[in-house]
Amino acid sequence: MTLRAFWLLTGASAASTVGNTFLFLAVPLALLAYTDDPLTAVLSMAARTAPYVLAPVMGPLIDRYDRRTMFAGADIVQAAAVALIPVALWQGAVPAVFAALVVQGLANVVSNVASDYGLIPALVPDHLLDRAVSQFNTIILVARFAGPVLAGVLVTTLGTTWALELDALTFALTAATVILMPAMRPAQDRLPLGRMLREGIGYFRQRPDIVRLTLVVSIYNLGAGALEPTLLVVGQERWRWSAGSLGIAVSVAAIAAALGAWLSPRALSDGNRHRQIAVWLAASAAGAVLLLAPSPYVAVAGFVVLSLGEGGINTATVSYRQKNIPAHLAGRVNTIIRGFITGAVPASAFLLGLTAALDSNLTVFLPAAITTTFVVFLWSRRRIASEPTAPVPATPGSAS
């Protein structure tokens, strides 16, 4: 029954991911068409990810209430917010588009943390958790492969409105599916929210391994976090590629990310998670360097290689956090981590939004090449102090 619920969650999340790729593709292209401003188009990513700065405040709520209900409610909010975006675009109200993206981003914080760090560890036995995380991430990334192709076709043939409304529908269907799952008892009694938040911050500060992991991924996201909308803007404005061609490029990158997610636990044959993460960081850095090439095709190949590394990084780091953070603290600690990691993406969107208007791939993608190369050096300097060389045993009852 537990594994059946896990696959129900995975299928619902995959459907939502397919729809969500419409949002990634349609909103930047719609804003670019309306404003003719690359910075505004890329900043749409910042509007979706800026709410993660507030994620630590929402962590106690995720730990305090039934995570299934929190997940379903968050997806209903996302459905409503995305459905309003075409209306705002039709009215020419760009600020309203950004407001809807902020609301969608806030709900996305709750949805992601409740599922990745609450529901999955609760639905899967400890000894199957690594493999389950890999399977979940692989299926989600395969969904991201199908989504951009479909989104590109829909945007090209029907326009952005239908693409976005279908995205809203997938969120509503996901919420309806999740309600069918068994209820999850909150991981902790209802303590005062302020005390719960302090407990989460205290635990985070006492774990130098998790602090260092957070620092490395945050710096990585500072340069590479908004690469996808930047690639879309550069592809349409300077390379003159169609929405369909760009959708195919993003889909191929998603296939590579899915492959990285699938390979990640299989590359941990000696239990050395530090080395595993280092390899995937190096792969992403190599891809970022290829992005600097003057040829659009080589740049896209670099984006694919970078995505392969990201798939491996995500699976390795998510699994590490699931196995090392106690269940009753999972929401709070992981929203703090997400606050730093995803909170770096708006800064990346602003930085890459400025460079997106420049004349060459070298200048546009240089921030990504610098940060991804730097974190390889930073991570390789010293092992995580508290990481054992064998697979880390999960905290009893623990729930990326």
Coordinates of C-alpha atoms in Angstrom, one line a residue:
M1 CA 0.0 0.0 0.0
T2 CA 2.8 2.4 0.9
L3 CA 4.6 1.9 -2.5
R4 CA 1.3 2.2 -4.3
A5 CA 0.9 5.6 -2.7
F6 CA 4.5 6.5 -3.7
W7 CA 3.8 5.7 -7.3
L8 CA 0.5 7.7 -7.1
L9 CA 2.4 10.7 -5.8
T10 CA 5.1 10.2 -8.5
G11 CA 2.5 10.0 -11.3
A12 CA 0.6 13.1 -10.0
S13 CA 3.9 15.1 -9.7
A14 CA 4.9 14.0 -13.2
A15 CA 1.6 15.3 -14.7
S16 CA 2.1 18.6 -12.9
T17 CA 5.6 18.8 -14.2
V18 CA 4.6 18.3 -17.8
G19 CA 2.1 21.2 -17.4
N20 CA 4.6 23.3 -15.5
T21 CA 7.0 23.3 -18.5
F22 CA 4.4 25.2 -20.3
L23 CA 4.9 27.9 -17.7
F24 CA 8.6 27.9 -18.2
L25 CA 8.3 28.3 -21.9
A26 CA 5.2 30.3 -22.4
V27 CA 5.7 33.1 -19.9
P28 CA 9.2 34.3 -21.0
L29 CA 8.2 34.2 -24.6
A30 CA 4.9 36.0 -24.0
L31 CA 6.6 38.7 -22.0
L32 CA 9.3 39.0 -24.6
A33 CA 6.6 39.4 -27.3
Y34 CA 4.7 42.0 -25.3
T35 CA 7.6 44.1 -23.9
D36 CA 10.5 43.4 -26.3
D37 CA 12.7 43.4 -23.2
P38 CA 14.9 40.4 -22.5
L39 CA 15.4 41.5 -18.9
T40 CA 11.7 41.4 -18.2
A41 CA 11.3 38.0 -19.8
V42 CA 14.2 36.5 -17.8
L43 CA 13.0 38.1 -14.6
S44 CA 9.8 36.1 -14.8
M45 CA 12.0 33.3 -13.3
A46 CA 12.9 35.6 -10.5
A47 CA 9.2 36.2 -9.7
R48 CA 8.6 32.5 -9.4
T49 CA 11.7 31.8 -7.2
A50 CA 11.9 34.9 -5.1
P51 CA 9.2 33.5 -2.6
Y52 CA 11.7 30.8 -1.6
V53 CA 13.5 33.5 0.4
L54 CA 10.4 33.3 2.7
A55 CA 10.5 29.5 2.7
P56 CA 11.9 29.2 6.3
V57 CA 8.8 31.0 7.6
M58 CA 6.6 28.3 6.0
G59 CA 8.6 25.4 7.2
P60 CA 6.9 25.1 10.6
L61 CA 3.5 25.0 8.9
I62 CA 4.6 22.1 6.7
D63 CA 5.8 20.2 9.8
R64 CA 2.7 21.1 11.8
Y65 CA -0.1 20.0 9.5
D66 CA -0.9 16.9 7.3
R67 CA 1.6 17.1 4.5
R68 CA -0.8 15.5 2.0
T69 CA -3.3 18.3 2.7
M70 CA -0.6 21.0 2.4
F71 CA 0.6 19.5 -0.9
A72 CA -3.0 19.4 -2.4
G73 CA -3.9 22.9 -1.2
A74 CA -0.7 24.3 -2.6
D75 CA -1.4 22.8 -6.0
I76 CA -4.9 24.3 -6.0
V77 CA -3.5 27.7 -5.3
Q78 CA -1.0 27.2 -8.2
A79 CA -3.8 26.2 -10.5
A80 CA -5.6 29.4 -9.8
A81 CA -2.5 31.6 -10.1
V82 CA -1.5 30.2 -13.4
A83 CA -5.0 30.4 -14.8
L84 CA -5.0 34.1 -14.2
I85 CA -1.8 34.8 -16.1
P86 CA -3.4 34.7 -19.6
V87 CA -6.0 37.1 -18.4
A88 CA -3.4 39.5 -17.1
L89 CA -1.4 39.2 -20.4
W90 CA -4.7 39.8 -22.4
Q91 CA -5.2 43.0 -20.3
G92 CA -1.5 44.0 -20.9
A93 CA -1.0 44.1 -17.1
V94 CA 2.6 43.0 -16.7
P95 CA 2.7 43.7 -12.9
A96 CA -0.3 41.4 -12.5
V97 CA 1.6 38.6 -14.4
F98 CA 4.5 39.0 -11.9
A99 CA 2.1 39.0 -9.0
A100 CA 0.5 35.8 -10.1
L101 CA 4.0 34.3 -10.6
V102 CA 4.9 35.3 -7.0
V103 CA 1.7 33.6 -5.6
Q104 CA 2.5 30.5 -7.7
G105 CA 6.0 30.5 -6.4
L106 CA 4.9 30.7 -2.8
A107 CA 2.6 27.7 -3.2
N108 CA 5.3 25.9 -5.1
V109 CA 7.5 26.2 -2.0
V110 CA 4.9 24.3 0.1
S111 CA 4.2 21.7 -2.6
N112 CA 7.8 20.8 -3.2
V113 CA 9.0 20.6 0.4
A114 CA 5.8 18.7 1.5
S115 CA 6.3 16.1 -1.2
D116 CA 10.1 15.7 -1.5
Y117 CA 11.0 15.9 2.2
G118 CA 7.8 14.8 3.8
L119 CA 5.7 12.4 1.7
I120 CA 8.4 10.5 -0.1
P121 CA 10.4 9.4 3.0
A122 CA 7.1 8.5 4.7
L123 CA 5.9 6.4 1.9
V124 CA 9.1 4.4 1.2
P125 CA 11.0 2.1 3.5
D126 CA 14.5 3.4 4.5
H127 CA 16.4 0.7 2.6
L128 CA 14.6 1.7 -0.7
L129 CA 14.9 5.5 -0.2
D130 CA 17.9 6.1 -2.4
R131 CA 16.4 4.1 -5.3
A132 CA 13.0 5.7 -4.8
V133 CA 14.5 9.2 -4.9
S134 CA 16.3 8.3 -8.1
Q135 CA 13.2 6.9 -9.7
F136 CA 11.1 9.9 -8.6
N137 CA 13.6 12.4 -10.0
T138 CA 14.1 10.4 -13.2
I139 CA 10.3 10.3 -13.9
I140 CA 9.9 14.0 -13.1
L141 CA 12.8 14.8 -15.5
V142 CA 11.4 12.6 -18.2
A143 CA 8.2 14.5 -17.8
R144 CA 10.2 17.7 -18.3
F145 CA 11.4 16.1 -21.6
A146 CA 7.9 15.6 -22.9
G147 CA 6.6 19.0 -21.6
P148 CA 8.8 21.4 -23.6
V149 CA 8.1 19.6 -26.9
L150 CA 4.4 19.7 -26.3
A151 CA 4.6 23.3 -25.0
G152 CA 6.6 24.4 -28.1
V153 CA 4.0 22.9 -30.4
L154 CA 1.1 24.4 -28.5
V155 CA 2.7 27.9 -28.2
T156 CA 3.5 27.8 -32.0
T157 CA 0.1 26.5 -33.1
L158 CA -2.4 27.8 -30.4
G159 CA -0.5 30.5 -28.6
T160 CA 0.5 31.0 -25.0
T161 CA -3.0 31.3 -23.6
W162 CA -3.9 27.6 -24.2
A163 CA -0.5 26.4 -23.0
L164 CA -0.9 28.3 -19.7
E165 CA -4.5 27.2 -19.1
L166 CA -3.5 23.5 -19.7
D167 CA -0.8 24.1 -17.1
A168 CA -3.4 25.3 -14.6
L169 CA -5.5 22.1 -15.3
T170 CA -2.5 19.8 -14.5
F171 CA -2.2 21.5 -11.1
A172 CA -5.9 20.9 -10.4
L173 CA -5.6 17.2 -11.5
T174 CA -2.6 16.7 -9.3
A175 CA -4.4 18.1 -6.2
A176 CA -7.3 15.8 -6.9
T177 CA -5.0 12.8 -7.2
V178 CA -3.1 13.5 -4.0
I179 CA -6.3 13.7 -2.0
L180 CA -6.7 10.0 -2.8
M181 CA -3.5 9.2 -0.9
P182 CA -3.6 8.1 2.8
A183 CA -3.6 10.9 5.3
M184 CA -0.2 11.7 6.9
R185 CA -0.1 12.4 10.6
P186 CA 1.9 15.6 11.3
A187 CA 5.5 14.8 12.3
Q188 CA 5.2 16.8 15.5
D189 CA 2.6 18.1 17.9
R190 CA 1.4 21.6 17.5
L191 CA 4.1 23.6 19.3
P192 CA 4.2 27.4 18.9
L193 CA 5.4 28.3 15.4
G194 CA 8.1 30.5 16.7
R195 CA 9.6 27.7 18.8
M196 CA 9.4 25.3 15.8
L197 CA 11.2 27.8 13.6
R198 CA 14.0 28.3 16.2
E199 CA 14.4 24.5 16.4
G200 CA 14.9 24.3 12.6
I201 CA 17.4 27.1 12.5
G202 CA 19.3 25.7 15.5
Y203 CA 19.6 22.3 13.8
F204 CA 20.7 23.8 10.5
R205 CA 23.5 25.8 12.3
Q206 CA 24.7 22.7 14.1
R207 CA 25.3 20.7 10.9
P208 CA 28.4 22.1 9.1
D209 CA 28.0 19.4 6.4
I210 CA 24.5 20.7 5.5
V211 CA 25.6 24.3 5.7
R212 CA 28.5 23.6 3.3
L213 CA 26.3 21.7 0.9
T214 CA 23.8 24.6 1.0
L215 CA 26.6 27.1 0.3
V216 CA 27.9 25.2 -2.7
V217 CA 24.5 24.7 -4.4
S218 CA 23.5 28.4 -3.7
I219 CA 26.7 29.7 -5.4
Y220 CA 26.0 27.3 -8.3
N221 CA 22.5 28.6 -8.7
L222 CA 23.7 32.2 -8.5
G223 CA 25.2 31.7 -12.0
A224 CA 23.3 28.9 -13.5
G225 CA 19.9 29.1 -11.8
A226 CA 18.2 31.0 -14.6
L227 CA 19.9 29.5 -17.6
E228 CA 16.7 28.0 -19.1
P229 CA 14.8 31.3 -19.6
T230 CA 18.1 33.0 -20.7
L231 CA 18.6 30.3 -23.3
L232 CA 15.0 30.8 -24.5
V233 CA 15.5 34.5 -24.9
V234 CA 18.9 34.3 -26.6
G235 CA 17.6 31.5 -28.9
Q236 CA 14.6 33.5 -30.1
E237 CA 16.2 37.0 -30.1
R238 CA 19.7 36.3 -31.5
W239 CA 19.7 32.8 -32.9
R240 CA 16.2 33.3 -34.4
W241 CA 15.1 29.8 -33.4
S242 CA 11.4 29.0 -33.3
A243 CA 9.5 28.1 -30.1
G244 CA 9.3 24.5 -31.3
S245 CA 13.0 24.3 -31.8
L246 CA 13.7 25.8 -28.4
G247 CA 11.3 23.3 -26.9
I248 CA 13.1 20.4 -28.4
A249 CA 16.5 21.8 -27.1
V250 CA 15.0 22.1 -23.6
S251 CA 13.6 18.6 -23.9
V252 CA 16.9 17.0 -24.8
A253 CA 18.4 18.8 -21.8
A254 CA 15.7 17.3 -19.6
I255 CA 16.5 13.8 -21.0
A256 CA 20.1 14.4 -20.0
A257 CA 19.0 15.5 -16.5
A258 CA 16.8 12.4 -16.2
L259 CA 19.8 10.2 -17.1
G260 CA 21.9 11.9 -14.5
A261 CA 19.2 11.3 -11.9
W262 CA 19.0 7.6 -12.8
L263 CA 22.7 7.2 -12.8
S264 CA 23.3 9.0 -9.5
P265 CA 22.6 6.2 -7.0
R266 CA 24.3 3.7 -9.2
A267 CA 27.5 5.8 -9.2
L268 CA 27.7 5.5 -5.4
S269 CA 29.3 2.0 -5.4
D270 CA 31.8 2.8 -2.6
G271 CA 29.5 4.9 -0.5
N272 CA 31.5 8.1 -1.1
R273 CA 28.8 10.7 -1.5
H274 CA 31.3 13.5 -1.4
R275 CA 33.1 12.1 -4.5
Q276 CA 29.7 11.5 -6.2
I277 CA 28.7 15.1 -5.8
A278 CA 32.1 16.3 -7.0
V279 CA 31.8 14.3 -10.3
W280 CA 28.4 15.7 -11.1
L281 CA 29.5 19.3 -10.2
A282 CA 32.5 18.8 -12.6
A283 CA 30.1 17.6 -15.4
S284 CA 27.9 20.7 -14.9
A285 CA 31.0 23.0 -15.0
A286 CA 32.2 21.4 -18.3
G287 CA 28.8 22.0 -19.8
A288 CA 28.8 25.6 -18.6
V289 CA 32.2 26.1 -20.4
L290 CA 30.7 24.8 -23.6
L291 CA 28.0 27.4 -23.4
L292 CA 30.6 30.0 -24.1
A293 CA 31.2 28.7 -27.6
P294 CA 30.1 31.0 -30.5
S295 CA 28.1 28.2 -32.2
P296 CA 24.4 27.9 -31.0
Y297 CA 24.6 24.2 -31.4
V298 CA 27.7 23.8 -29.3
A299 CA 26.1 26.1 -26.7
V300 CA 23.0 23.9 -26.6
A301 CA 25.2 20.8 -26.3
G302 CA 26.8 22.5 -23.3
F303 CA 23.4 23.1 -21.8
V304 CA 22.6 19.4 -22.2
V305 CA 25.9 18.4 -20.5
L306 CA 25.2 20.9 -17.7
S307 CA 21.7 19.4 -17.2
L308 CA 23.2 15.9 -17.0
G309 CA 25.3 17.1 -14.1
E310 CA 22.3 18.8 -12.4
G311 CA 20.3 15.7 -12.5
G312 CA 23.0 13.8 -10.7
I313 CA 23.6 16.7 -8.2
N314 CA 19.9 16.9 -7.4
T315 CA 19.4 13.2 -6.7
A316 CA 22.6 13.0 -4.6
T317 CA 21.9 16.0 -2.4
V318 CA 18.2 15.3 -2.0
S319 CA 19.0 11.8 -0.8
Y320 CA 21.7 13.0 1.5
R321 CA 19.3 15.5 3.2
Q322 CA 16.5 12.9 3.5
K323 CA 18.7 10.5 5.2
N324 CA 20.3 13.0 7.6
I325 CA 17.5 15.3 8.7
P326 CA 15.0 14.0 11.3
A327 CA 11.4 13.6 10.1
H328 CA 10.0 16.1 12.7
L329 CA 12.4 18.8 11.4
A330 CA 12.3 18.0 7.7
G331 CA 9.9 20.8 6.7
R332 CA 11.7 23.5 8.7
V333 CA 15.3 22.6 7.9
N334 CA 14.6 22.0 4.2
T335 CA 12.8 25.2 3.8
I336 CA 15.8 27.0 5.3
I337 CA 18.0 25.2 2.8
R338 CA 15.6 25.9 -0.1
G339 CA 15.6 29.6 1.0
F340 CA 19.3 29.9 0.3
I341 CA 19.5 27.5 -2.7
T342 CA 16.4 28.6 -4.7
G343 CA 16.6 32.2 -3.2
A344 CA 19.8 32.5 -5.3
V345 CA 17.8 32.0 -8.6
P346 CA 16.2 35.5 -8.6
A347 CA 19.8 37.0 -8.4
S348 CA 20.8 34.7 -11.2
A349 CA 17.7 35.8 -13.3
F350 CA 18.7 39.5 -12.8
L351 CA 22.4 38.8 -13.6
L352 CA 21.7 36.7 -16.7
G353 CA 18.8 39.0 -17.7
L354 CA 21.4 41.8 -18.0
T355 CA 23.8 39.7 -20.0
A356 CA 21.1 38.2 -22.2
A357 CA 21.1 41.4 -24.3
L358 CA 24.8 41.2 -25.0
D359 CA 26.2 40.2 -28.4
S360 CA 28.0 36.8 -27.8
N361 CA 27.5 33.6 -25.9
L362 CA 30.8 34.3 -24.2
T363 CA 29.4 37.4 -22.4
V364 CA 25.9 36.0 -22.0
F365 CA 26.8 32.8 -20.2
L366 CA 30.0 33.8 -18.5
P367 CA 28.4 34.1 -15.0
A368 CA 27.3 30.4 -15.2
A369 CA 30.8 29.3 -16.3
I370 CA 32.5 31.2 -13.5
T371 CA 30.2 30.0 -10.6
T372 CA 30.0 26.3 -11.7
T373 CA 33.8 26.1 -12.0
F374 CA 34.3 27.8 -8.7
V375 CA 32.0 25.4 -6.8
V376 CA 34.0 22.4 -8.1
F377 CA 37.1 23.9 -6.5
L378 CA 35.2 24.8 -3.3
W379 CA 33.6 21.4 -2.9
S380 CA 36.9 19.5 -3.7
R381 CA 38.9 21.4 -1.1
R382 CA 37.7 19.3 1.9
R383 CA 35.3 16.4 2.6
I384 CA 32.2 17.1 4.5
A385 CA 33.4 16.8 8.1
S386 CA 30.6 14.7 9.4
E387 CA 29.8 12.5 6.4
P388 CA 30.6 8.9 6.9
T389 CA 32.3 6.9 4.1
A390 CA 29.5 4.3 4.1
P391 CA 25.9 5.0 3.3
V392 CA 24.3 7.1 6.0
P393 CA 21.6 5.3 8.0
A394 CA 18.3 7.1 8.0
T395 CA 17.0 8.6 11.2
P396 CA 14.1 6.4 12.5
G397 CA 10.9 7.5 10.9
S398 CA 12.6 10.1 8.8
A399 CA 11.3 11.3 5.7
S400 CA 15.0 16.6 -1.0

